[in-house]
Amino acid sequence: MTTKTLLILRHSVLDGPGSLEGYFRDAGWHIDFVEAPHDDLSRIDPLAADLVLPLGSGLSVYDEALFPFITAERTLLQRRLAAERPTLGICFGAQLIASALGERVYAAPQKEVGWYPIELLPGAEASPVRHLAPDTTPAVMHWHGDTFDLPAGTTRLARSALCATQAYARGDHLLAFQFHPEVTAANVEGWLVESSFAGEDRAERIGTLRRDTARFQPAMQAGVARCLDEWLAKLP
């Protein structure tokens, strides 16, 4: 049997694939990493891998004037999506996919940082995202300050109190999450160090994020595994 290949587009050492690396390796996938800010994205065949996964980033999609790799990565994703090749996006990756499909990415009215539930929307009950319903996945990790308009031809599958689109899909070949399904305690610790927060409630916020990660991460990881098991089985 031919080994399936996963191409991960990584944007920083702090924004890795987390638990998803082990998930895909255990499932027998071969993983190739591209360091998007440093590698020549124009030399990558956007259609070659069985699945492409753009990860999160501390940058914004509209930072492309300062970081030209964003434009190159959008072009790669545009070509892949036009060919309806399987693509999975996380946070910045989900925003960049929306941009590649012609939609606007912009600063959200309020940053969303922490463990909060998502609400499934009509259509989600027939999609793999149903495995992330609040009754089995009480909370997922959010860490973003931007949002985006829903791309034409996609289905909005989930939202949260602060974000209108937390998951969306197009056919069987595209699935994107605004939240962080990959996050581990190590990921969170790295983000805490990087952000450090400010203000009198700094220690309280950091403590809450650590406690909530220990509390909610196992259920989220189990739900994400069920979601991906089903989605990957349907890939064209």
XYZ file of C-alpha atoms in Angstrom:
236
model
C 0.000 0.000 0.000
C 1.320 3.431 -0.951
C 2.152 5.687 1.997
C 0.106 8.871 2.077
C 2.014 12.137 2.310
C 1.228 15.146 4.492
C 2.855 18.501 3.741
C 2.871 20.782 6.799
C 3.389 24.501 6.242
C 4.930 25.767 9.484
C 5.388 29.456 10.259
C 7.354 29.442 13.520
C 8.902 27.025 15.998
C 6.146 27.882 18.486
C 3.361 26.984 16.077
C 3.996 23.318 15.380
C 1.568 20.488 14.641
C 1.300 19.491 18.307
C -0.701 16.313 18.825
C -1.475 16.057 15.107
C 2.075 14.999 14.296
C 1.689 11.868 16.398
C -1.826 11.297 15.074
C -0.705 11.252 11.447
C 2.489 9.269 12.097
C 0.527 6.629 14.009
C -1.852 6.413 11.051
C 1.077 5.677 8.727
C 1.391 9.029 6.978
C 4.740 10.373 5.801
C 5.171 13.998 6.941
C 7.207 16.659 5.155
C 7.726 20.035 6.806
C 8.095 23.316 4.952
C 9.329 26.314 6.915
C 7.183 28.826 5.057
C 9.057 32.030 5.995
C 12.400 30.588 4.853
C 11.822 28.002 2.115
C 11.191 28.791 -1.551
C 7.469 28.100 -1.807
C 7.488 28.650 -5.571
C 9.462 25.413 -5.972
C 6.808 23.309 -4.235
C 4.281 21.425 -6.339
C 1.003 22.448 -4.654
C -0.784 19.339 -5.934
C 1.768 16.662 -5.064
C 1.028 15.861 -1.415
C -2.045 13.874 -0.458
C -2.849 16.498 2.173
C -1.560 20.021 2.869
C -1.810 21.526 6.363
C -1.015 25.232 6.934
C -0.563 25.823 10.667
C -0.992 28.813 12.951
C 1.168 31.904 13.262
C 1.600 34.981 15.386
C 1.416 36.995 12.161
C -1.657 38.267 10.374
C -2.572 37.399 6.802
C -2.580 41.142 6.032
C 1.086 41.377 7.122
C 2.153 40.317 3.631
C 3.791 43.673 2.811
C 6.228 42.961 5.642
C 6.429 39.190 5.107
C 6.227 38.314 1.392
C 6.107 34.566 2.074
C 2.430 35.075 2.954
C 1.700 36.021 -0.656
C 3.629 33.013 -1.937
C 1.832 30.677 0.439
C -1.548 32.091 -0.576
C -0.678 31.411 -4.220
C 0.257 27.821 -3.364
C -3.056 27.345 -1.573
C -5.037 28.975 -4.385
C -3.635 26.488 -6.876
C -4.299 23.557 -4.594
C -7.856 24.611 -3.746
C -8.651 25.282 -7.406
C -7.760 21.661 -8.089
C -9.869 20.534 -5.087
C -6.915 18.773 -3.515
C -7.333 17.875 0.200
C -6.427 20.748 2.500
C -6.707 21.171 6.266
C -6.216 24.594 7.883
C -5.612 25.694 11.473
C -6.039 29.278 12.776
C -3.710 31.421 10.597
C -3.905 28.575 8.079
C -7.710 28.750 8.071
C -7.531 32.520 7.604
C -5.033 32.193 4.766
C -7.269 29.640 3.054
C -10.171 32.096 3.310
C -7.927 34.752 1.758
C -6.893 32.332 -1.002
C -10.597 31.859 -1.732
C -11.020 35.612 -2.142
C -12.265 36.705 1.271
C -11.130 39.425 3.666
C -9.086 38.746 6.815
C -9.114 41.482 9.450
C -8.684 42.235 13.138
C -11.515 40.887 15.275
C -13.333 43.265 17.634
C -11.954 41.278 20.562
C -9.134 38.767 20.928
C -10.188 35.232 21.798
C -7.681 33.507 24.070
C -8.502 30.528 26.251
C -10.568 27.366 26.432
C -14.187 27.947 25.363
C -16.882 25.784 23.742
C -17.891 25.978 20.122
C -21.480 25.873 18.936
C -22.280 23.580 16.034
C -24.355 25.090 13.240
C -26.874 23.572 10.796
C -25.005 21.172 8.555
C -22.483 20.198 11.201
C -24.574 17.256 12.367
C -23.778 15.502 9.068
C -20.096 16.470 9.103
C -17.087 15.107 10.995
C -17.103 18.308 13.089
C -20.052 16.876 15.035
C -17.467 14.942 17.076
C -16.494 18.290 18.631
C -19.944 19.053 20.011
C -19.903 20.548 23.537
C -21.485 17.468 25.114
C -18.340 15.432 24.337
C -15.812 18.243 23.826
C -16.659 20.837 26.488
C -14.046 23.345 25.286
C -11.401 23.882 22.616
C -8.358 26.150 22.617
C -8.673 29.600 21.057
C -5.740 31.958 20.551
C -6.315 34.529 17.841
C -6.927 38.206 17.241
C -8.095 38.085 13.611
C -11.184 36.815 11.873
C -12.412 36.552 8.262
C -15.454 36.538 6.016
C -16.824 33.126 5.090
C -15.637 32.105 1.602
C -18.268 31.605 -1.057
C -19.079 27.962 -1.662
C -18.077 26.859 1.846
C -20.274 25.812 4.759
C -19.918 27.391 8.196
C -19.976 24.503 10.663
C -19.264 26.082 14.047
C -19.033 29.401 15.839
C -18.166 30.677 19.300
C -19.339 33.561 21.437
C -16.641 35.847 19.994
C -16.118 34.438 16.491
C -18.733 33.808 13.803
C -16.698 31.102 12.052
C -14.814 28.500 14.066
C -14.973 25.735 11.450
C -15.861 25.638 7.778
C -15.663 23.155 4.916
C -16.039 22.821 1.180
C -17.048 19.451 -0.171
C -14.959 16.568 1.117
C -11.606 18.152 0.313
C -11.405 21.238 2.562
C -11.730 21.533 6.333
C -10.545 24.542 8.325
C -10.555 25.393 12.032
C -10.163 28.844 13.558
C -9.421 27.258 16.946
C -6.392 25.090 17.741
C -7.249 21.354 17.562
C -3.544 20.461 17.699
C -2.648 22.167 20.957
C -0.755 20.376 23.724
C 0.379 21.562 27.142
C 3.823 22.194 25.653
C 2.298 24.372 22.913
C 0.393 26.401 25.496
C 3.472 26.852 27.654
C 5.429 28.185 24.696
C 2.659 30.643 23.846
C 2.462 31.784 27.476
C 6.185 32.506 27.501
C 5.974 34.366 24.191
C 2.937 36.485 25.088
C 3.643 36.811 28.839
C 0.495 38.988 29.159
C 0.374 42.160 31.204
C -1.642 43.776 33.972
C -2.535 42.916 37.515
C -4.382 39.740 36.489
C -1.360 38.312 34.660
C -0.703 35.481 37.147
C -4.396 34.601 37.280
C -4.702 34.417 33.498
C -1.629 32.218 33.148
C -2.800 29.925 35.938
C -6.264 29.610 34.401
C -4.856 28.701 30.986
C -2.637 26.017 32.495
C -5.457 24.519 34.564
C -7.909 24.607 31.672
C -5.371 22.965 29.368
C -5.006 20.045 31.794
C -8.792 19.877 32.150
C -9.971 20.175 28.550
C -7.120 19.053 26.276
C -7.689 15.257 26.595
C -11.351 15.461 25.546
C -10.536 17.828 22.689
C -7.777 15.559 21.429
C -10.137 12.566 21.485
C -12.821 14.520 19.623
C -10.343 15.784 17.054
C -9.122 12.237 16.423
C -12.685 11.047 15.777
C -13.302 14.054 13.538
C -10.170 13.469 11.469
C -10.698 9.713 11.290
C -14.019 10.335 9.572
C -12.864 13.245 7.400
C -9.730 11.502 6.151
C -11.713 8.372 5.293
C -13.820 10.448 2.878
C -10.976 12.250 1.129
C -11.318 12.185 -2.647
